[in-house]
mmCIF file with all atom_site columns, C-alpha atoms in Angstrom:
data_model
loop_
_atom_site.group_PDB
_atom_site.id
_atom_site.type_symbol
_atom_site.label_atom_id
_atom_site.label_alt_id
_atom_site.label_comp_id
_atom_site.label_asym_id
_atom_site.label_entity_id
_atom_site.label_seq_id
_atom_site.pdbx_PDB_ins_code
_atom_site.Cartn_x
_atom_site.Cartn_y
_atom_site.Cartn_z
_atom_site.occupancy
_atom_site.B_iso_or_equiv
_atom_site.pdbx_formal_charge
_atom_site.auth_seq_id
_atom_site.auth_comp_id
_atom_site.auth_asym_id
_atom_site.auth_atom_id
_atom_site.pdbx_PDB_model_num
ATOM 1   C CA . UNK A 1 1   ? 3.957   3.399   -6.756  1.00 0.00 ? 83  UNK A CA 1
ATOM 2   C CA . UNK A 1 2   ? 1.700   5.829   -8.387  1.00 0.00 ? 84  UNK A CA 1
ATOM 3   C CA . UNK A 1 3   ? -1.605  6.452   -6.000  1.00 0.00 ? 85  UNK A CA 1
ATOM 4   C CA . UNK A 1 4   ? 0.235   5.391   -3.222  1.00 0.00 ? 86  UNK A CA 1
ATOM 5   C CA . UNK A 1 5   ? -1.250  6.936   -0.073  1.00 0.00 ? 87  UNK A CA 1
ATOM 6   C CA . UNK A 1 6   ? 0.796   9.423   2.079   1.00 0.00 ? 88  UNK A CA 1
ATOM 7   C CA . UNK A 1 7   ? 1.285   10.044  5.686   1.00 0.00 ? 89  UNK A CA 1
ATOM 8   C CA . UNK A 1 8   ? -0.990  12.893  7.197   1.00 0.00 ? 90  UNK A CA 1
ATOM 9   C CA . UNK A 1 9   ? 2.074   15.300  7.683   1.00 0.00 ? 91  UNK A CA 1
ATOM 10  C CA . UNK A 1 10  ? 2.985   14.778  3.961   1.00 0.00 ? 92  UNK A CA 1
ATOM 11  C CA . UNK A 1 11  ? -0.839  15.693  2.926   1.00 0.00 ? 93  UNK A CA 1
ATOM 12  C CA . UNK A 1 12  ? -0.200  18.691  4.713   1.00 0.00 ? 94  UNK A CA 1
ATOM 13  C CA . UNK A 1 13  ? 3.488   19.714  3.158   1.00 0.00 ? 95  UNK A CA 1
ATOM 14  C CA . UNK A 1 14  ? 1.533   19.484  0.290   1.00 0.00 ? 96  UNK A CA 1
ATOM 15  C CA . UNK A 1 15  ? -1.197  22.039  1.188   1.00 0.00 ? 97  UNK A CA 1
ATOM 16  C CA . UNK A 1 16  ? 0.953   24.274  2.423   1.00 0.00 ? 98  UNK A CA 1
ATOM 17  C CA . UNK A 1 17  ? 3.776   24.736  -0.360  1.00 0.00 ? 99  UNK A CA 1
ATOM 18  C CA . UNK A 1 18  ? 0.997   24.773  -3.133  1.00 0.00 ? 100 UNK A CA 1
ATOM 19  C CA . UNK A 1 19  ? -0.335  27.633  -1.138  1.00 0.00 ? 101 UNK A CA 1
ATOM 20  C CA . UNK A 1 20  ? 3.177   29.162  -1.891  1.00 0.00 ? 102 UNK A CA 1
ATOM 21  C CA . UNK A 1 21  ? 2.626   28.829  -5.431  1.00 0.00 ? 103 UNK A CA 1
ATOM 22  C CA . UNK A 1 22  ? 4.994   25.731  -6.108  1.00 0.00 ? 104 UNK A CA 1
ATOM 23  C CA . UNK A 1 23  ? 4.084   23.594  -9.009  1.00 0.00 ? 105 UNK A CA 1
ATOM 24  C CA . UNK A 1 24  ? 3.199   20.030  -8.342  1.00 0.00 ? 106 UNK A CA 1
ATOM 25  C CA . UNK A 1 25  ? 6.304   18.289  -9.955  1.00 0.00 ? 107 UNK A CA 1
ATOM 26  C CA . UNK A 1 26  ? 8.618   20.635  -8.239  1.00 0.00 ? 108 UNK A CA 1
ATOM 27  C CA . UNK A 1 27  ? 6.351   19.134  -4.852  1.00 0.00 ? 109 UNK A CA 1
ATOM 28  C CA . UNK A 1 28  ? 6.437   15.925  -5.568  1.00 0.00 ? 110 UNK A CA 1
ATOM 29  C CA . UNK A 1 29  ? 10.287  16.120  -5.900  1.00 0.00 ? 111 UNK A CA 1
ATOM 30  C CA . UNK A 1 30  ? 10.229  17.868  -2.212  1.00 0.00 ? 112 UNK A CA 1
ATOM 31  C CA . UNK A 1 31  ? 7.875   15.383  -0.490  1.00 0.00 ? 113 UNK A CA 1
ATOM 32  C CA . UNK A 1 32  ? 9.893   12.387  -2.826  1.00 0.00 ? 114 UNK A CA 1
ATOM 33  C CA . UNK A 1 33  ? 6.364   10.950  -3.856  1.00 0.00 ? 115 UNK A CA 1
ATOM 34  C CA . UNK A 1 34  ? 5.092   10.789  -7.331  1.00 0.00 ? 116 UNK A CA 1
ATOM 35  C CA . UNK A 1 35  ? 3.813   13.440  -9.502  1.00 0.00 ? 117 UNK A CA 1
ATOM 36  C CA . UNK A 1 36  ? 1.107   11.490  -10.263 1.00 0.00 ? 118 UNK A CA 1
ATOM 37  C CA . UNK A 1 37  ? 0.085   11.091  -6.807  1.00 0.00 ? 119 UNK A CA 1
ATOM 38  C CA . UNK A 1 38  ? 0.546   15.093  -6.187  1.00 0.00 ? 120 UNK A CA 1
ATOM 39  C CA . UNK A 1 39  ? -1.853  15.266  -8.932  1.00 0.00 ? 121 UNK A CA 1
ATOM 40  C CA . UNK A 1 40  ? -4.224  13.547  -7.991  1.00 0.00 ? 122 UNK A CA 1
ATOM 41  C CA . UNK A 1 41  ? -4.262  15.062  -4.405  1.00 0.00 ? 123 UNK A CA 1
ATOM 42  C CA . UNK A 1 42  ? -4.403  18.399  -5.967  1.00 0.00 ? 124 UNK A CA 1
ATOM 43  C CA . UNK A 1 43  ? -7.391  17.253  -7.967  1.00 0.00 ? 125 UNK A CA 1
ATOM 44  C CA . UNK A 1 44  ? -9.348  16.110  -5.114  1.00 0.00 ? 126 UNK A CA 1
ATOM 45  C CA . UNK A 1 45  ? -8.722  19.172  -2.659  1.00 0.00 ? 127 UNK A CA 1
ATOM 46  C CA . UNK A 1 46  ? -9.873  21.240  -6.104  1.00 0.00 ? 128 UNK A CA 1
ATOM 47  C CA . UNK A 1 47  ? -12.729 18.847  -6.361  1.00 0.00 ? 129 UNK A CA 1
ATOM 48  C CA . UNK A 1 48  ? -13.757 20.184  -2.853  1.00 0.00 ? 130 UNK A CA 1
ATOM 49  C CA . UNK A 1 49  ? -13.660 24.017  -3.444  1.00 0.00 ? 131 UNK A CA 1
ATOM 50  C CA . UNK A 1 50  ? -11.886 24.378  -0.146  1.00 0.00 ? 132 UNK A CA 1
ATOM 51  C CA . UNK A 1 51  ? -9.310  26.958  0.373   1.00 0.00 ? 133 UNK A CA 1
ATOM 52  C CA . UNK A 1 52  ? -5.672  25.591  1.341   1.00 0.00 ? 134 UNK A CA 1
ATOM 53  C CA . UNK A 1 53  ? -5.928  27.792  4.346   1.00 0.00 ? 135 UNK A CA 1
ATOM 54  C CA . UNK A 1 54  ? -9.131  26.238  5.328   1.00 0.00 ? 136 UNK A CA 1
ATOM 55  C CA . UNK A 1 55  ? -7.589  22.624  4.680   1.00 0.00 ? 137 UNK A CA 1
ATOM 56  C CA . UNK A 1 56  ? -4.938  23.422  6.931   1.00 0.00 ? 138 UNK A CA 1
ATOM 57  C CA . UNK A 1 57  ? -7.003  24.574  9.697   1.00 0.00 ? 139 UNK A CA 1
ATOM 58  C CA . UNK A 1 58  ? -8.999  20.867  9.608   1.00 0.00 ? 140 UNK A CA 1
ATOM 59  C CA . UNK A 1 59  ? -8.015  18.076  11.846  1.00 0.00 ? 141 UNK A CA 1
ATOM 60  C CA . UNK A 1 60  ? -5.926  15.630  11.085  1.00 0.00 ? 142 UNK A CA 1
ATOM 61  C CA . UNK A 1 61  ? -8.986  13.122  10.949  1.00 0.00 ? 143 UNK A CA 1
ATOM 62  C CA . UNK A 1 62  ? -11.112 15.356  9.375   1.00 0.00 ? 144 UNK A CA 1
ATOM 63  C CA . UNK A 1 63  ? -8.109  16.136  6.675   1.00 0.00 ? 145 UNK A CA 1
ATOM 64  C CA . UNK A 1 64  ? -7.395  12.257  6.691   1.00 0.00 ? 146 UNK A CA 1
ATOM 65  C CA . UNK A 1 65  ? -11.593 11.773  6.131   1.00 0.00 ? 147 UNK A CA 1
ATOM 66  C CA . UNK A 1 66  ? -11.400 13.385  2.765   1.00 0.00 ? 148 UNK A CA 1
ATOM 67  C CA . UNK A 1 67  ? -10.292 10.305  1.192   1.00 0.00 ? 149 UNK A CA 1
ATOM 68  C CA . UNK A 1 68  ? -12.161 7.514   3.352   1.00 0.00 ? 150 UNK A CA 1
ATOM 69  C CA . UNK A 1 69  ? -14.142 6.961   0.090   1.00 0.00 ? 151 UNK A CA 1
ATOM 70  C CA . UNK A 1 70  ? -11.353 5.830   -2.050  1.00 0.00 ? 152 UNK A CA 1
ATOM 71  C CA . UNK A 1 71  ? -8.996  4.098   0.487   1.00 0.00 ? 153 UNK A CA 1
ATOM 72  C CA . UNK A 1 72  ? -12.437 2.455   2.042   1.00 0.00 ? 154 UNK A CA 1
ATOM 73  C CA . UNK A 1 73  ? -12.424 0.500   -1.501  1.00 0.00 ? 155 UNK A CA 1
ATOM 74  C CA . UNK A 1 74  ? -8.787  -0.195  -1.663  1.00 0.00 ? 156 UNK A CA 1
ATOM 75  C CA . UNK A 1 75  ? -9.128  -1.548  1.428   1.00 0.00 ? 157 UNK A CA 1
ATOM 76  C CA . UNK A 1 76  ? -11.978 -3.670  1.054   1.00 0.00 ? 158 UNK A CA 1
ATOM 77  C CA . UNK A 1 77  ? -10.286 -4.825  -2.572  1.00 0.00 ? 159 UNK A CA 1
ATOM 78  C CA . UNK A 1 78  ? -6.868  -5.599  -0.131  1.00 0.00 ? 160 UNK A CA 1
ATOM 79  C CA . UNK A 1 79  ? -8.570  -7.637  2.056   1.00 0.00 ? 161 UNK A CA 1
ATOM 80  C CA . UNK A 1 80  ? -10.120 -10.012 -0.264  1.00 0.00 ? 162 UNK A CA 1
ATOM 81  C CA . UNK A 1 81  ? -6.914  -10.560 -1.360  1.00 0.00 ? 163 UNK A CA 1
ATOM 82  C CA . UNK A 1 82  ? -5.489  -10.871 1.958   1.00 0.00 ? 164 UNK A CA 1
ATOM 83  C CA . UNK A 1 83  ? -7.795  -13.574 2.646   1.00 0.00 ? 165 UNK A CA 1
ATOM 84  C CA . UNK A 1 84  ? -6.404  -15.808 0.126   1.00 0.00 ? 166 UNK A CA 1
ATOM 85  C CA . UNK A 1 85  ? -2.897  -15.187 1.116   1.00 0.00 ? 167 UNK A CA 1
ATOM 86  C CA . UNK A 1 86  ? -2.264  -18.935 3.027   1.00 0.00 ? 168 UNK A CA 1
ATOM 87  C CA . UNK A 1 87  ? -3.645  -20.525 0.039   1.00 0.00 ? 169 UNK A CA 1
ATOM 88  C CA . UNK A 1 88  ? -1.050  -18.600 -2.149  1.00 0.00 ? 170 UNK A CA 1
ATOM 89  C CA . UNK A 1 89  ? 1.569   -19.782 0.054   1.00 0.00 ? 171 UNK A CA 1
ATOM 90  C CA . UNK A 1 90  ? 0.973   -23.142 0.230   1.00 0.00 ? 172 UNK A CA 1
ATOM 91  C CA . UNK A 1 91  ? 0.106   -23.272 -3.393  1.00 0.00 ? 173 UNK A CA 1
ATOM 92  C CA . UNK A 1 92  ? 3.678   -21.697 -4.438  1.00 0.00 ? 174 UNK A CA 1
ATOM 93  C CA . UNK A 1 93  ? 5.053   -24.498 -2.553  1.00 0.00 ? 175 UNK A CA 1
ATOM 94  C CA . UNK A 1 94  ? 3.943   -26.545 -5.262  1.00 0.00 ? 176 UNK A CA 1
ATOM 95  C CA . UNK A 1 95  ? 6.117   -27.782 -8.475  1.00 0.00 ? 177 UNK A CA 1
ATOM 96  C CA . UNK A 1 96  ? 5.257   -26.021 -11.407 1.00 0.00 ? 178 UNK A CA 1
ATOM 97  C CA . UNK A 1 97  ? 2.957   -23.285 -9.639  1.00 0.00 ? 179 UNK A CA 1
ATOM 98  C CA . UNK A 1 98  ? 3.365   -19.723 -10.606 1.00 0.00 ? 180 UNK A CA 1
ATOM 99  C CA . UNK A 1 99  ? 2.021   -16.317 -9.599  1.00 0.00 ? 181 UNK A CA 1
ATOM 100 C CA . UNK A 1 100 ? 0.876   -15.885 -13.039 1.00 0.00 ? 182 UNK A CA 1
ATOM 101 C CA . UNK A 1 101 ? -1.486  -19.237 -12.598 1.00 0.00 ? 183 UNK A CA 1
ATOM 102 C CA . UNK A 1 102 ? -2.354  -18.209 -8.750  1.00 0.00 ? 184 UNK A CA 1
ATOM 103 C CA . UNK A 1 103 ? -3.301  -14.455 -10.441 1.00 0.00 ? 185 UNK A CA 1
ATOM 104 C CA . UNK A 1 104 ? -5.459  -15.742 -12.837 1.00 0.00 ? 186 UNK A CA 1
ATOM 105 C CA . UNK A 1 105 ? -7.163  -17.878 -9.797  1.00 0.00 ? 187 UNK A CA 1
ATOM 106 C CA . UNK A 1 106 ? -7.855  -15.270 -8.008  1.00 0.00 ? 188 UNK A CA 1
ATOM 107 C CA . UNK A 1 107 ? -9.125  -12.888 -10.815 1.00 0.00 ? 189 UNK A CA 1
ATOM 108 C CA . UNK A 1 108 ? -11.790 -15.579 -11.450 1.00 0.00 ? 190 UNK A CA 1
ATOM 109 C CA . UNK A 1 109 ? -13.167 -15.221 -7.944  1.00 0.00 ? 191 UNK A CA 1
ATOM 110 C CA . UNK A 1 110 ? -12.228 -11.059 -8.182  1.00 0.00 ? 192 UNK A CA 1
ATOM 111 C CA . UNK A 1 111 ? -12.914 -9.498  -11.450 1.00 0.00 ? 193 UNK A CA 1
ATOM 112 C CA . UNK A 1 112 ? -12.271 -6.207  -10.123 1.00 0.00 ? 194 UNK A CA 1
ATOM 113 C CA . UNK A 1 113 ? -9.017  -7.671  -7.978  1.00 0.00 ? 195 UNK A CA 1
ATOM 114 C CA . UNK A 1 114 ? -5.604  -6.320  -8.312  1.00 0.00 ? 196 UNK A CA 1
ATOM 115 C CA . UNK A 1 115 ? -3.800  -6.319  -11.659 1.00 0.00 ? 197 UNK A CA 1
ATOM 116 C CA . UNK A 1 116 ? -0.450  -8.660  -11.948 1.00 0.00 ? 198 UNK A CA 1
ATOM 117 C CA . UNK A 1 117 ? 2.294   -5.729  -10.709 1.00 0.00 ? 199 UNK A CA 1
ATOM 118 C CA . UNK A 1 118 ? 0.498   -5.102  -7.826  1.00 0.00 ? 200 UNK A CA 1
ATOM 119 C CA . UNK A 1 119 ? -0.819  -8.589  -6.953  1.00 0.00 ? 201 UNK A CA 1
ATOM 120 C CA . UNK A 1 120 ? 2.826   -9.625  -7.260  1.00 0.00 ? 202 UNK A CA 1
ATOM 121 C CA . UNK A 1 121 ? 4.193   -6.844  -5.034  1.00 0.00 ? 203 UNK A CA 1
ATOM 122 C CA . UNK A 1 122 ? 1.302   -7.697  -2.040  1.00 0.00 ? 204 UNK A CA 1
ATOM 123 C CA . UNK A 1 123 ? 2.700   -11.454 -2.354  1.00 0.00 ? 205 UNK A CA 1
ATOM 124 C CA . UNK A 1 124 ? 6.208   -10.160 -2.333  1.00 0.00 ? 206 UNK A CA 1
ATOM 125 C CA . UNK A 1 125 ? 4.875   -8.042  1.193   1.00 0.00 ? 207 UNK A CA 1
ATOM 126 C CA . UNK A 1 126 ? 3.520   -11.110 2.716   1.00 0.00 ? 208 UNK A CA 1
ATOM 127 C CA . UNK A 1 127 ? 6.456   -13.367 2.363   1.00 0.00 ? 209 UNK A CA 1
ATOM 128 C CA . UNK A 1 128 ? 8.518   -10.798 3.741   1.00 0.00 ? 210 UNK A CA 1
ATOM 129 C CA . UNK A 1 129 ? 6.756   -10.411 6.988   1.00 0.00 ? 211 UNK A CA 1
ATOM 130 C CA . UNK A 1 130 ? 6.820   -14.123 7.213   1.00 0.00 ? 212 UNK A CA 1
ATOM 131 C CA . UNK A 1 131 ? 10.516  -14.899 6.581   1.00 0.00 ? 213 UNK A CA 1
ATOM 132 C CA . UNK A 1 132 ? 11.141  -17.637 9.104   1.00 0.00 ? 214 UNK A CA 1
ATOM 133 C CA . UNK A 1 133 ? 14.553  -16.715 11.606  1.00 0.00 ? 215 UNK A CA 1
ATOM 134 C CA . UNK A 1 134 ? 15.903  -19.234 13.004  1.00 0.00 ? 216 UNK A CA 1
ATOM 135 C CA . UNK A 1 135 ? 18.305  -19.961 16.404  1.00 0.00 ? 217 UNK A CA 1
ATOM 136 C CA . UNK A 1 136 ? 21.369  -22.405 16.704  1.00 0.00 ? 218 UNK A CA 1
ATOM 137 C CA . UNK A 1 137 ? 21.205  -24.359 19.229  1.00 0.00 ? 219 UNK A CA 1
ATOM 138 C CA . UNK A 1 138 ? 23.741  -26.977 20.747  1.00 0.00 ? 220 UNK A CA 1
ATOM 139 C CA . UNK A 1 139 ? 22.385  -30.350 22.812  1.00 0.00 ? 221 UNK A CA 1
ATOM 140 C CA . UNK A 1 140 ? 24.993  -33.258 23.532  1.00 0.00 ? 222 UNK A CA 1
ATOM 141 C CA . UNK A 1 141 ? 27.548  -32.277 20.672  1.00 0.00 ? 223 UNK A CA 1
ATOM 142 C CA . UNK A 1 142 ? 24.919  -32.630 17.976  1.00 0.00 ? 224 UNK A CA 1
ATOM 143 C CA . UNK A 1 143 ? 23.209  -29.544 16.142  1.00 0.00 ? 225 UNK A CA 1
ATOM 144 C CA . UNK A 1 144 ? 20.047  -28.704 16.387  1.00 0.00 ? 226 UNK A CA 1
ATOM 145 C CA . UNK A 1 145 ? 18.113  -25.811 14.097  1.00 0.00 ? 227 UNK A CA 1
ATOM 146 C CA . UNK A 1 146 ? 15.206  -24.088 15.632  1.00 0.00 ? 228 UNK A CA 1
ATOM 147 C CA . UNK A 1 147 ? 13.287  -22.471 13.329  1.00 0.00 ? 229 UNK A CA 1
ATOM 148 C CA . UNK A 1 148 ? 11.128  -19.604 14.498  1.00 0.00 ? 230 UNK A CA 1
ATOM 149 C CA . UNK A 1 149 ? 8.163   -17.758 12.858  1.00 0.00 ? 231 UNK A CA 1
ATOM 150 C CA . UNK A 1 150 ? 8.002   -14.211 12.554  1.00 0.00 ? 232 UNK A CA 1
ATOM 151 C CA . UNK A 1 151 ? 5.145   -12.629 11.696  1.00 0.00 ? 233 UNK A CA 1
#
């Protein structure tokens, strides 16, 4: 996913092998993130006017602080969808109800929500940490399926 965010370590692989003069596709191939993404991180630490020696030296907290501003909004814009996330299940239970109609629900309440692709994927995410599991068991010859939650 282009923009994704990446791990602390990664942010620092980064640093360090454009320091050695590497060009930002032949990076992103290394670190197996998008180019885009490189990019982008690239453009911020230039934004900065820091040194990569300098950016290496910082904590990780103060390295991860760089980008509080944007990931603050992505996650504030994440949780709003979040919140709606047992409506969109029960709702998809529903005959005839689709995630393009649920979508256009929630873009009414968030204008500035997430576009289809990556409302769909978050859905997709939720129901997969919610796939029920479920245990045999046996009682007087007869069947019996437990179903257990996992969340």
């Amino acid at each position: 996913m282009v923009g994704q965010r990446i791990n602390i370590m990664e942010v620092r692989t980064l640093i360090s092998l454009k320091q050695k003069g590497w060009s930002n596709r032949k990076i992103a191939d290394y670190v197996k993130v998008n180019r885009k993404t490189v990019d982008s991180y690239m453009a911020r630490f230039k934004s900065l006017e820091l040194t990569c020696e300098v950016l290496l030296q910082l904590e990780d907290a103060d390295l991860a602080e760089l980008f509080t501003e944007d990931s603050q909004t992505e996650k504030e814009r994440y949780e709003a969808l979040a919140g709606h996330f047992n409506h969109f299940e029960k709702e998809l239970l529903k005959p005839g109800c689709t995630l393009g109609a649920l979508h256009q629900e929630y873009l009414l309440q968030h204008p500035d929500g997430y576009r289809y692709t990556q409302f769909c994927w978050h859905i997709r995410q939720c129901n997969k940490r919610t796939k029920p599991g479920g245990k045999l068991f046996k009682s007087n010859g007869d069947a019996m399926l437990i179903v257990e939650w996992e969340v």
